[in-house]
Short mmCIF file of C-alpha atoms in Angstrom, two decimals:
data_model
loop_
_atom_site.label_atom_id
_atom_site.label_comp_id
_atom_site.label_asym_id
_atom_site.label_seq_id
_atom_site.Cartn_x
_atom_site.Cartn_y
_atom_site.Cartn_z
CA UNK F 29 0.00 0.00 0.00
CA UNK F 30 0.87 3.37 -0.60
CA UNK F 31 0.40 6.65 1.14
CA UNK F 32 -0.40 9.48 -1.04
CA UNK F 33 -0.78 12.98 -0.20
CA UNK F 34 -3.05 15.44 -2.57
CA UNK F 35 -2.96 19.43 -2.69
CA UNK F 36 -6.13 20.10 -3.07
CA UNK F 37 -7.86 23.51 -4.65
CA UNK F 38 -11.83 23.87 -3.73
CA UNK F 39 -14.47 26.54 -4.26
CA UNK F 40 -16.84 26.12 -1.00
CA UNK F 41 -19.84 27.53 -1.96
CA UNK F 42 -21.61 25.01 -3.21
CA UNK F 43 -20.47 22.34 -0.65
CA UNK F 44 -21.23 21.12 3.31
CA UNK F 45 -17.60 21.93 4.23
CA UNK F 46 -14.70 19.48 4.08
CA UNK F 47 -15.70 16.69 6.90
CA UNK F 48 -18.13 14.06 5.92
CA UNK F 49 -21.16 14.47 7.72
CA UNK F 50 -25.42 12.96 7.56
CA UNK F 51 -26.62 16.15 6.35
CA UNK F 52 -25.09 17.64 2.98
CA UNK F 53 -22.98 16.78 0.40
CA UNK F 54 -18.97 17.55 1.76
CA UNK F 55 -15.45 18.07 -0.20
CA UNK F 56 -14.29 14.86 1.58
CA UNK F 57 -16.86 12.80 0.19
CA UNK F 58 -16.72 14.16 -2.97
CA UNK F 59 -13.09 13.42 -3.65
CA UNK F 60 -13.70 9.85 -2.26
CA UNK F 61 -16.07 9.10 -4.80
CA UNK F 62 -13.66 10.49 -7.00
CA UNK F 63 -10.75 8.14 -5.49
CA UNK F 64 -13.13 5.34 -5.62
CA UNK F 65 -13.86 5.55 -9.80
CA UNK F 66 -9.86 6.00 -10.29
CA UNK F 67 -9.07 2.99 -8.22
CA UNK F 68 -11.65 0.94 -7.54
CA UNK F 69 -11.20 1.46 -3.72
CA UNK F 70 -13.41 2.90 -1.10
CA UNK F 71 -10.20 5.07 0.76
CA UNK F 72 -10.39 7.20 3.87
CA UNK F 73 -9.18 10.73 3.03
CA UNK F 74 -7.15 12.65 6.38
CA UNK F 75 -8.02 16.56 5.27
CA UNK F 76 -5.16 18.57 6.63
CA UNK F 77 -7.96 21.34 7.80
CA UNK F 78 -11.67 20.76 8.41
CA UNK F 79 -12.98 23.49 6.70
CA UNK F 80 -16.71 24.87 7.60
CA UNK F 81 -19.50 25.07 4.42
CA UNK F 82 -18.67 28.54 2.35
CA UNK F 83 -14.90 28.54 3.49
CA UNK F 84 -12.33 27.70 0.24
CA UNK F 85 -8.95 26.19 -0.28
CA UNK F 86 -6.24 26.53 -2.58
CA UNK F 87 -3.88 24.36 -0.75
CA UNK F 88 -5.26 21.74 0.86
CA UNK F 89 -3.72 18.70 2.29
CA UNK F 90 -5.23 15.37 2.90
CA UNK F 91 -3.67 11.47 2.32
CA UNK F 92 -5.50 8.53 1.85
CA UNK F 93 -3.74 4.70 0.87
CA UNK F 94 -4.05 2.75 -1.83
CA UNK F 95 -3.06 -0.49 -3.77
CA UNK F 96 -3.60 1.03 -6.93
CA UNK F 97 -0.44 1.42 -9.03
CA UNK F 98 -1.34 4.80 -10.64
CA UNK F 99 1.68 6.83 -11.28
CA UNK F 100 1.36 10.34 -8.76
CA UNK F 101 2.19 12.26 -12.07
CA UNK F 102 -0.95 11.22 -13.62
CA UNK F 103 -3.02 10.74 -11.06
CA UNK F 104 -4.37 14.64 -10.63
CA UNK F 105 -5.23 14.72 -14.39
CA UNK F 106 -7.21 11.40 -13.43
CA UNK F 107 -8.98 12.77 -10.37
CA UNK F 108 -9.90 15.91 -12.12
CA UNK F 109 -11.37 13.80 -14.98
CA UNK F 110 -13.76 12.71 -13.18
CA UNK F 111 -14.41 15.18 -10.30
CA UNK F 112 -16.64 18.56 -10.47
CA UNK F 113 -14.81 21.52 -11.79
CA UNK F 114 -14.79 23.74 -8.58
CA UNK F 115 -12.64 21.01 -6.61
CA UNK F 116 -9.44 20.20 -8.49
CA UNK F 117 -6.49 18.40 -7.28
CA UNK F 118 -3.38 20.24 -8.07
CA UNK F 119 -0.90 17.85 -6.96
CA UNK F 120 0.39 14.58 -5.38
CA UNK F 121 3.18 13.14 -4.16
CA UNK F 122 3.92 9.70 -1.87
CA UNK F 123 4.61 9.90 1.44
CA UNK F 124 5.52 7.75 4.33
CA UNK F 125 2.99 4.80 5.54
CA UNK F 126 2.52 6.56 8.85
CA UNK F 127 1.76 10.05 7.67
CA UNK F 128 -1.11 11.59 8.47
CA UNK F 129 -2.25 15.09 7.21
CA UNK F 130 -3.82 16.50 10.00
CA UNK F 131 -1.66 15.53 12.72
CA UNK F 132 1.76 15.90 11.11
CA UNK F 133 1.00 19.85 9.78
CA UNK F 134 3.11 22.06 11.68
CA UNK F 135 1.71 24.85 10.30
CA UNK F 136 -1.18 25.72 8.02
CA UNK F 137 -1.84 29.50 6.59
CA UNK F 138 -5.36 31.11 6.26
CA UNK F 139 -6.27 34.03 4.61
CA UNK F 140 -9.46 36.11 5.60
CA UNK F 141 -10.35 38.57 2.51
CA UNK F 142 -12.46 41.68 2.89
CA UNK F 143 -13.55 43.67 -0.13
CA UNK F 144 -14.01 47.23 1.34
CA UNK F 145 -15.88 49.65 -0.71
CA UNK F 146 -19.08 51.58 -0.64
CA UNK F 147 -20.55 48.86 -2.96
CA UNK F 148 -20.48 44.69 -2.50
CA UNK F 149 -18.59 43.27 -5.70
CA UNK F 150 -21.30 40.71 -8.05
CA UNK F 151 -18.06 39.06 -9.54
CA UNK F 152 -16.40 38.33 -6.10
CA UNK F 153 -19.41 38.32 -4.09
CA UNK F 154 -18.15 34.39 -3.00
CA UNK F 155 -14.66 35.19 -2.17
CA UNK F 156 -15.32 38.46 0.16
CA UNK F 157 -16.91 39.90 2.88
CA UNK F 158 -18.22 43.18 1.90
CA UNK F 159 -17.66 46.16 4.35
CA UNK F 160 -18.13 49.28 3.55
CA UNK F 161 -17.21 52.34 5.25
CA UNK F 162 -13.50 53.54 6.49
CA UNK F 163 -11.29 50.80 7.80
CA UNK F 164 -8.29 51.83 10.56
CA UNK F 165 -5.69 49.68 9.38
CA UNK F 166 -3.44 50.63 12.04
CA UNK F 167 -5.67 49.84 14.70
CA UNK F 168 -6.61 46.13 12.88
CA UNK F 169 -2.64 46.37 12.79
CA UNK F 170 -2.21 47.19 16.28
CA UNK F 171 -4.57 44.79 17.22
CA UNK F 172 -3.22 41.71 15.97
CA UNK F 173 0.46 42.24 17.56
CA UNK F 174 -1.53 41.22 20.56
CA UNK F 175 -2.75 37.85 19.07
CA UNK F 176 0.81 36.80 18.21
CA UNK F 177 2.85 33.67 19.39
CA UNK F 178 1.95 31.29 21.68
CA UNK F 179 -1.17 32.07 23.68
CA UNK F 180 -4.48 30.47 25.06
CA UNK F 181 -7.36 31.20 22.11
CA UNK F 182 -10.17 30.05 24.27
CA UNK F 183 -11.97 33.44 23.70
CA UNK F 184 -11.63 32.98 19.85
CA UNK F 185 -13.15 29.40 19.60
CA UNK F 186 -16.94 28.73 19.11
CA UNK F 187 -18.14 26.33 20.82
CA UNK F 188 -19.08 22.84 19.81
CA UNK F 189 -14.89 22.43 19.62
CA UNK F 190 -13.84 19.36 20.66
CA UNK F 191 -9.90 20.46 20.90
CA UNK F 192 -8.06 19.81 24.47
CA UNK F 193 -6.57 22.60 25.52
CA UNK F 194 -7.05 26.31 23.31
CA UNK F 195 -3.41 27.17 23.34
CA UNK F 196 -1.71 27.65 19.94
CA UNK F 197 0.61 29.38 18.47
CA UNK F 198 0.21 32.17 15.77
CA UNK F 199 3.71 32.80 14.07
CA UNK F 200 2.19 35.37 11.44
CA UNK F 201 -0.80 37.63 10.94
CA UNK F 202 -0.76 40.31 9.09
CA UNK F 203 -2.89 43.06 7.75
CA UNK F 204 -2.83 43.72 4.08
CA UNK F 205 -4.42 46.86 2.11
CA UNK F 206 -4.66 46.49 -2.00
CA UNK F 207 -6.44 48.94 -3.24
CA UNK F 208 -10.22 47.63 -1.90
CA UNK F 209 -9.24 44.23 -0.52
CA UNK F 210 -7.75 44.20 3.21
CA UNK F 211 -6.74 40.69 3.27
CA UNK F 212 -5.76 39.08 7.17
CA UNK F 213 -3.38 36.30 6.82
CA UNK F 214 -2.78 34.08 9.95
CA UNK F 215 -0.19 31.11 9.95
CA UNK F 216 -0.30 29.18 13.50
CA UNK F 217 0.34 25.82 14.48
CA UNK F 218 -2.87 25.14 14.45
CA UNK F 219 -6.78 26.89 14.48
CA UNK F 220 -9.04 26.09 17.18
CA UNK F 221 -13.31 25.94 15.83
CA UNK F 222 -13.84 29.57 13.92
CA UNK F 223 -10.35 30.78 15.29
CA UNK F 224 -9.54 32.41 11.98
CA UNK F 225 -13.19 34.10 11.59
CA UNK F 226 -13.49 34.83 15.04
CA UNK F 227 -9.88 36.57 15.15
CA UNK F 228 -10.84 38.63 11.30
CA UNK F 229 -14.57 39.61 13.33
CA UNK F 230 -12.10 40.89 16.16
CA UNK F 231 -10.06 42.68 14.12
CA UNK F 232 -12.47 43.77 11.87
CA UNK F 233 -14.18 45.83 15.41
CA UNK F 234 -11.19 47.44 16.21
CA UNK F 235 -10.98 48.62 12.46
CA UNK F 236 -14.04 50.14 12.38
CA UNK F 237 -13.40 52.31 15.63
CA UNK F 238 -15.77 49.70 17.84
CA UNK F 239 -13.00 48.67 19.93
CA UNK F 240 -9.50 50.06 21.11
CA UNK F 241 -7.21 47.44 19.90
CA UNK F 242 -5.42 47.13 23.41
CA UNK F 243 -8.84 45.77 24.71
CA UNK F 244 -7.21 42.38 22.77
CA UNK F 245 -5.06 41.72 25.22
CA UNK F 246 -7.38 41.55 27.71
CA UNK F 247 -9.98 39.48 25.57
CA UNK F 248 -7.75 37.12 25.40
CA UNK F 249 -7.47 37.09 29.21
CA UNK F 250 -11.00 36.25 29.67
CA UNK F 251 -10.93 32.94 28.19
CA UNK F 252 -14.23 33.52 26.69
CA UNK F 253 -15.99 33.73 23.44
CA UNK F 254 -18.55 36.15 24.69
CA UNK F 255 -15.68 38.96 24.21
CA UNK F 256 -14.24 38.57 21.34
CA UNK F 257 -15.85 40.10 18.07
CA UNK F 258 -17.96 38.15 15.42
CA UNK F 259 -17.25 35.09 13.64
CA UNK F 260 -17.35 36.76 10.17
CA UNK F 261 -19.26 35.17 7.26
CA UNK F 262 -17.41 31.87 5.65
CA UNK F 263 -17.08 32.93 2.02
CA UNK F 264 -14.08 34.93 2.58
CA UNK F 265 -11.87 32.51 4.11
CA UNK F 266 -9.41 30.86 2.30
CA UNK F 267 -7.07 27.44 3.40
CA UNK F 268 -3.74 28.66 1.38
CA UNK F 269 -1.44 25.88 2.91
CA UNK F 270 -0.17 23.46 5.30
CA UNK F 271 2.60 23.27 6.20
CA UNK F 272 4.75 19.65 6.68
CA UNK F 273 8.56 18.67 6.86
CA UNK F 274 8.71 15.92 4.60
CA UNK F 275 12.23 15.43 4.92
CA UNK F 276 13.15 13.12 8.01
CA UNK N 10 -37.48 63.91 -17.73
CA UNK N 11 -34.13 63.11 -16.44
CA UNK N 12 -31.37 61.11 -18.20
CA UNK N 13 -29.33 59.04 -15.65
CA UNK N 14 -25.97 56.85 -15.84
CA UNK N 15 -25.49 53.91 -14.44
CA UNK N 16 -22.04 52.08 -13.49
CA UNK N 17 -23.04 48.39 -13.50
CA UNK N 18 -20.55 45.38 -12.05
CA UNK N 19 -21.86 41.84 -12.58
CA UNK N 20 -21.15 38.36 -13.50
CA UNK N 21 -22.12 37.10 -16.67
CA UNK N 22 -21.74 33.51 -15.66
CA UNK N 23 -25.78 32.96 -15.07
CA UNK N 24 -26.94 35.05 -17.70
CA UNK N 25 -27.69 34.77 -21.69
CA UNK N 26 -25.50 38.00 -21.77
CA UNK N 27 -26.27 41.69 -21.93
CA UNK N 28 -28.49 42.39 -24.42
CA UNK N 29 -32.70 42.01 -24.41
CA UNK N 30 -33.41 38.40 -26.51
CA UNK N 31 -36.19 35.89 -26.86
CA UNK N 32 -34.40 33.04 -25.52
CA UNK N 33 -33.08 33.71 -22.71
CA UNK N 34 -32.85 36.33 -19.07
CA UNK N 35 -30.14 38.77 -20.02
CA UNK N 36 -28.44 41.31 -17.63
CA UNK N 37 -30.21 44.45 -19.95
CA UNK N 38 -33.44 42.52 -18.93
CA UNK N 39 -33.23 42.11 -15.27
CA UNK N 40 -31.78 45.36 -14.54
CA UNK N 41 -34.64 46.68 -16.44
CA UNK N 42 -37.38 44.59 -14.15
CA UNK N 43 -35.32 46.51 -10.86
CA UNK N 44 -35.85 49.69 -12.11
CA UNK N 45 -39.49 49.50 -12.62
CA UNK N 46 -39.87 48.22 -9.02
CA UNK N 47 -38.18 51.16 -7.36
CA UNK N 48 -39.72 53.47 -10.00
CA UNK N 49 -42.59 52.85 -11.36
CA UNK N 50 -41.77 52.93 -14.73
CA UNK N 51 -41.35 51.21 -17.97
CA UNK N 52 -37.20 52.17 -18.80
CA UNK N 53 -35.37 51.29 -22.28
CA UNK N 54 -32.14 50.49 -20.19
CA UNK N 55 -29.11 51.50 -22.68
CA UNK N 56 -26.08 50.04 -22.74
CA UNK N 57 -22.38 50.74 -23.25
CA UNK N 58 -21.30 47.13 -24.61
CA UNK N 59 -23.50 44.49 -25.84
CA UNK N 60 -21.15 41.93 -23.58
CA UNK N 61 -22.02 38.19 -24.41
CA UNK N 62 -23.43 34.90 -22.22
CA UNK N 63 -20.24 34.12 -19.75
CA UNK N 64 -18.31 38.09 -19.91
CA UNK N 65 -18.24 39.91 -16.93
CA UNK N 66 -18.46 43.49 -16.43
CA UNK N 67 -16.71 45.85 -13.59
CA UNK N 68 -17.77 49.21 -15.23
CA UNK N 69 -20.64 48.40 -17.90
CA UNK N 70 -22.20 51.99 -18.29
CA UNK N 71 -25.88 52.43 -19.53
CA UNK N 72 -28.75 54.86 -19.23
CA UNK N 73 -32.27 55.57 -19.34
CA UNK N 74 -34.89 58.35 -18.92
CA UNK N 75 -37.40 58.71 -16.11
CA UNK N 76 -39.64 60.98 -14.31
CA UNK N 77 -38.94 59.69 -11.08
CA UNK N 78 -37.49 62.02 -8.50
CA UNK N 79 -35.22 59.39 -6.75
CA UNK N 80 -31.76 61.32 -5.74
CA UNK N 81 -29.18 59.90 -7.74
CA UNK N 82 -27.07 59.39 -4.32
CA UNK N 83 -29.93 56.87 -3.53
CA UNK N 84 -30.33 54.87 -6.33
CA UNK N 85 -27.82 52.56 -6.86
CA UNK N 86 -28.51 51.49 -3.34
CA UNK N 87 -32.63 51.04 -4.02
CA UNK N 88 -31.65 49.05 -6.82
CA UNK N 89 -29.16 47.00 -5.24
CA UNK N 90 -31.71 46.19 -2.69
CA UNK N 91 -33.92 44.38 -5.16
CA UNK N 92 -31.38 43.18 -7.72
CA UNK N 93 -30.05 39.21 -7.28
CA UNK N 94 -26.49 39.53 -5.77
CA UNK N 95 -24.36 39.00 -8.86
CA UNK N 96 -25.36 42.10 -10.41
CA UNK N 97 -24.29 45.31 -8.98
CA UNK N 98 -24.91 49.13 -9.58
CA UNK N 99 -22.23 50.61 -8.07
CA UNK N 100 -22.89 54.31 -9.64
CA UNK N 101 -25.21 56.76 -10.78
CA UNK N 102 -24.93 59.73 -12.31
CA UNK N 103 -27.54 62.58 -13.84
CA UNK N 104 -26.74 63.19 -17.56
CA UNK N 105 -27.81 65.83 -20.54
CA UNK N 106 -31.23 64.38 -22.04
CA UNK N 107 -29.40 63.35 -25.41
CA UNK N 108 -26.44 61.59 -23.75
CA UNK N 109 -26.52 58.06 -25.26
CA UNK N 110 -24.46 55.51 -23.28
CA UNK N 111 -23.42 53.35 -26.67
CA UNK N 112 -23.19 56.13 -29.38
CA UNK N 113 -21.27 58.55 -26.86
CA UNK N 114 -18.79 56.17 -25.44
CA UNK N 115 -15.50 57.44 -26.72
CA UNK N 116 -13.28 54.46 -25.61
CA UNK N 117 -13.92 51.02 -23.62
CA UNK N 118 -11.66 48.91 -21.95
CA UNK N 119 -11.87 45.16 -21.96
CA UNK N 120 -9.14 42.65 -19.78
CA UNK N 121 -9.22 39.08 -20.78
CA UNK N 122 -7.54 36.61 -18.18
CA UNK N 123 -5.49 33.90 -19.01
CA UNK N 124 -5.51 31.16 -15.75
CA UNK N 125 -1.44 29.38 -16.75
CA UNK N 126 -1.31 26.53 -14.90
CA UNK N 127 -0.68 22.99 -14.80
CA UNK N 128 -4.12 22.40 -13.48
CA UNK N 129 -7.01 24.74 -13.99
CA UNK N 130 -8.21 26.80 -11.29
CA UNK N 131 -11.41 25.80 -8.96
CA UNK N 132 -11.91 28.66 -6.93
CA UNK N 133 -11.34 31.18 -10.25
CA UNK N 134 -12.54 28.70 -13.23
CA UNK N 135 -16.07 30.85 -13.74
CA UNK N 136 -12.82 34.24 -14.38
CA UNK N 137 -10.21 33.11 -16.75
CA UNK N 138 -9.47 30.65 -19.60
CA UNK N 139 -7.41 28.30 -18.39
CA UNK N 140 -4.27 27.78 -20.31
CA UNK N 141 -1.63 24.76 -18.93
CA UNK N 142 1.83 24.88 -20.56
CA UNK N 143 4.41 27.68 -21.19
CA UNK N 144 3.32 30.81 -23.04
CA UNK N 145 6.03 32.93 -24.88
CA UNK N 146 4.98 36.27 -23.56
CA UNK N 147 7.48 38.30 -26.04
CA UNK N 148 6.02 37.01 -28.77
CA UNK N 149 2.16 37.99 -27.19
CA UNK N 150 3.64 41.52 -27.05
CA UNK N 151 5.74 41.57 -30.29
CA UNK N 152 1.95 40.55 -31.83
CA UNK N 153 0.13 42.96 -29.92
CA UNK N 154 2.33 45.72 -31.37
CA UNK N 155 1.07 44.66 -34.49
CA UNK N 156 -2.54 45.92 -34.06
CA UNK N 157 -2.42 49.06 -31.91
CA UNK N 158 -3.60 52.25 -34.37
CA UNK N 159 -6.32 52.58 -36.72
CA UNK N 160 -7.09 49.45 -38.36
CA UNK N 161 -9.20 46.82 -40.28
CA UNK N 162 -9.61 44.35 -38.22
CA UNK N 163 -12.21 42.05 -39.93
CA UNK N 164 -10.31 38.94 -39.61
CA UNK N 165 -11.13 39.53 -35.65
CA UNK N 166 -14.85 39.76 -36.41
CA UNK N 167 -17.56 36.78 -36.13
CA UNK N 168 -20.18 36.53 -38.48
CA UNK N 169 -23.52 38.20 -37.04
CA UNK N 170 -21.85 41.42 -37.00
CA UNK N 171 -24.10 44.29 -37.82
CA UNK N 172 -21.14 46.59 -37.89
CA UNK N 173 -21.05 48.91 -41.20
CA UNK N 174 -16.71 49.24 -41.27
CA UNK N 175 -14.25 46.91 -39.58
CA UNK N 176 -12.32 49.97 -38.71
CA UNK N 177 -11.48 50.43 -35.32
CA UNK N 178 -9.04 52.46 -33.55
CA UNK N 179 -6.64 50.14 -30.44
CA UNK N 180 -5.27 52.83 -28.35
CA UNK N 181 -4.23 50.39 -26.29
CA UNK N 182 -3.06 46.50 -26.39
CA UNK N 183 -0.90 45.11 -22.93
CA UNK N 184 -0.16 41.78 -22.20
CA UNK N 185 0.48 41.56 -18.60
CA UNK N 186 1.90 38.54 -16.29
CA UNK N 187 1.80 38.58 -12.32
CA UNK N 188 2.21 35.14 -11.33
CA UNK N 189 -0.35 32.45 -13.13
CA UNK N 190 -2.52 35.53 -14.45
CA UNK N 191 -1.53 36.46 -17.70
CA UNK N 192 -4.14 40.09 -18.70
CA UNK N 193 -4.53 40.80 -21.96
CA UNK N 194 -5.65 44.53 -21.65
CA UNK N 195 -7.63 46.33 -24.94
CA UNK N 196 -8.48 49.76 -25.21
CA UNK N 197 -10.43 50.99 -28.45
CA UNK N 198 -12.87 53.48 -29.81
CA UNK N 199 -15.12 49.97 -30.49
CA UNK N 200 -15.06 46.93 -30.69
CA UNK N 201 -16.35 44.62 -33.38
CA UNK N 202 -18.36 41.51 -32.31
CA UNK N 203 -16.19 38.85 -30.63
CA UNK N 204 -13.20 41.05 -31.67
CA UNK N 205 -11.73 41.21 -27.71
CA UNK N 206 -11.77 37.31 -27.27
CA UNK N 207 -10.68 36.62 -30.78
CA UNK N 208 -7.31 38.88 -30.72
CA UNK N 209 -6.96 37.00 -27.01
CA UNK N 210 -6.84 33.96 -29.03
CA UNK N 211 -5.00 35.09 -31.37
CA UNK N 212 -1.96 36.06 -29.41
CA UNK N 213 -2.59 33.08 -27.54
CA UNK N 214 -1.17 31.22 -30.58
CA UNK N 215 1.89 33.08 -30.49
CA UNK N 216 2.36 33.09 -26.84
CA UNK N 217 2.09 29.16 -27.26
CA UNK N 218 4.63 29.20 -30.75
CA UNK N 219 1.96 27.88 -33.00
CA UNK N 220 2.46 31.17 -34.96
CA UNK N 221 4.95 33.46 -36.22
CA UNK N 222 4.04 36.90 -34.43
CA UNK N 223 4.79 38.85 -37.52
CA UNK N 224 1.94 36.55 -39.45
CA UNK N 225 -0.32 38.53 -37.67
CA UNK N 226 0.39 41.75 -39.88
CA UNK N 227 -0.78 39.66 -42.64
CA UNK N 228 -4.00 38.12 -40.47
CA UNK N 229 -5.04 41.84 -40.88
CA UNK N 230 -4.62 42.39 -44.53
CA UNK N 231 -6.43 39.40 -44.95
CA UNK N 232 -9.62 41.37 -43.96
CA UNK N 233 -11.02 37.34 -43.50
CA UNK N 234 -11.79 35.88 -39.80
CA UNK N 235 -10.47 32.17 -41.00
CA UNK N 236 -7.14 33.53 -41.16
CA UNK N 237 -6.94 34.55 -37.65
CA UNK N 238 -7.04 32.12 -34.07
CA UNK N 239 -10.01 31.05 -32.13
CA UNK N 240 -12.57 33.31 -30.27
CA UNK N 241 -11.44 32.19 -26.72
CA UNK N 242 -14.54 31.07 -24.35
CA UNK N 243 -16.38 34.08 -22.78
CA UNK N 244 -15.60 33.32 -18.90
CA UNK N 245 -12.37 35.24 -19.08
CA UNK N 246 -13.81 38.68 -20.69
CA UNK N 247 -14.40 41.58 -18.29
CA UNK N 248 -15.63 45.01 -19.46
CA UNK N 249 -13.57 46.95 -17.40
CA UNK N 250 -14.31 50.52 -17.99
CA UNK N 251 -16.15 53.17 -20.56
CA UNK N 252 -14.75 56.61 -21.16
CA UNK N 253 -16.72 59.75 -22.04
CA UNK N 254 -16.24 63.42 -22.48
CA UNK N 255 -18.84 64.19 -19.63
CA UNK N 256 -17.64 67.79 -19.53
CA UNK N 257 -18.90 69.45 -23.06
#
């Protein structure tokens, strides 16, 4: 058997997030399926990052094994033969039998896009959340040097998480203005349940003049959702990549 | 009676294009059905670029005449407010009563996208044409230089065109590359029908060495479109903007 990791690309929006679950249609399934007309095998795919219904990838990780033979040059040509054209697989590679996506990322990197203008976009209306009205970068800015390295991110986790313990660590997260788009990119070891839309919604309140960004600090102190700002709408969040070291 | 401008964004993917037809909803159409609900009225909605099924549209202009007394600050707002989500006004303006947004428009720009990747996009396949393998972008340029000026350009012209001279004026022809996007950006007193997509494909054929970039000096003399390369599919087309002298 081998173990083969994919990168995958996916547009959310018309999908039940990544996980397989009773109620909707998921990525995870979807690519199974997909797996299972290549090979003839009904694999378990590992995502690297359980994305939530609306939220997209462009570098997603997940492994599955396999007895098929398939070479892993021709196998994304394969899988995108057969799969719907807003999930494509844009790469593959073998890895060790013990890998696992999920557990062995060391880092993953998600990026939070706001289109900020007077009007919403039609062309990007999935790949944005709209705000109008001024934005304070240097208070969004300000505010996220608080949310940086390792720290307890209790008060930026929704509940219905089942993770043990709400410290991670955030090496990165930065505040970037293009012309309309303000994109927040945050790489940590790892994201607790809504930890990337919770800490954008946060941000996002201190932009806007709601909330002194020095109040961060002590949100984080209070180990509690209630305090942090909103978990902002999933169609703007982007998985851009995980993050392994491949080379023992 | 006033004459107002409109500054449209949408995206053509759900649409059977701009213009009003029998066999299908067109943007022209439903933009027309929002502004009799906030007005009242029965508008002839005109346009700045017939754009076809699939092409987008960041600055489509068009106008039309009504009695209503709506500020123009409100409107695009109103409209917004009843219009699906992947059309967007994003402007209005109040106009003199024999401003015509086709006849007037002194210059349009259109930006076709070229997706060049080894695997076709997920997220972005409904925004560019995807293109795998390498693409010689001197030779795109070196046959863009060929068609900038006053010209006959009939061999980039589909049949169906109601156009009485193939003469158009290309102030304008970039080919751009940041990263996988390769723009191909057109500026022009007018454009024949299909003429943006089919000079896209066109230099598409040089970019990927299938043809000499001087040949396509000749392509024009030919005054024939079976000389020149293939209309390139619609998803990639964006009307970016329409210029007019709005101070006589």
């Amino acid at each position: 058997m081998r173990n083969l990791l994919l990168t995958i690309e996916y547009d959310g929006t018309n999908y039940h997030g990544w996980q397989k679950q009773k109620n909707g249609i998921t990525i995870q399934e979807v690519l199974e399926w997909g797996i299972e007309k290549i090979t003839r095998e009904n694999v378990n795919l590992i995502g690297a990052g359980r994305t939530d219904a609306g939220v997209h990838a462009l570098g997603q990780k997940a492994n599955f094994k396999t007895a098929s033979t398939i070479p892993v040059s021709k196998l994304p040509l394969a899988l995108n033969s057969v799969l719907p054209a807003d999930i494509r697989v844009v790469g593959c590679g073998e890895v060790s039998a013990e890998f696992h996506a999920r557990y062995h990322a060391l880092r993953k990197r998600y990026r939070y896009r706001i289109y900020n203008n007077p009007f919403p976009s039609a062309v990007y209306r999935n790949y944005f959340c709209f705000v109008p009205g001024r934005l304070d970068l240097e208070a969004m800015r300000e505010g996220a040097s608080y949310l940086t390295g390792e720290k307890d991110f209790t008060s930026f986790c929704s509940s219905g998480s089942t993770a043990r313990t709400g410290i991670r660590n955030i090496f990165l997260l930065d505040v970037i203005k293009k012309g309309r788009i303000i994109d927040i990119v945050i790489e940590a070891n790892g994201f607790l349940y809504n930890m990337a839309r919770a800490i954008s919604g946060t941000l996002l309140e201190a932009g806007k003049g709601k909330m002194a960004p020095r109040y961060i600090q002590e949100i984080l102190e209070k180990r509690d959702r209630r305090f942090a700002g909103p978990t902002l709408p999933p169609q703007g969040l982007f998985l851009e990549e995980v993050y392994y070291n491949l080379n023992p």
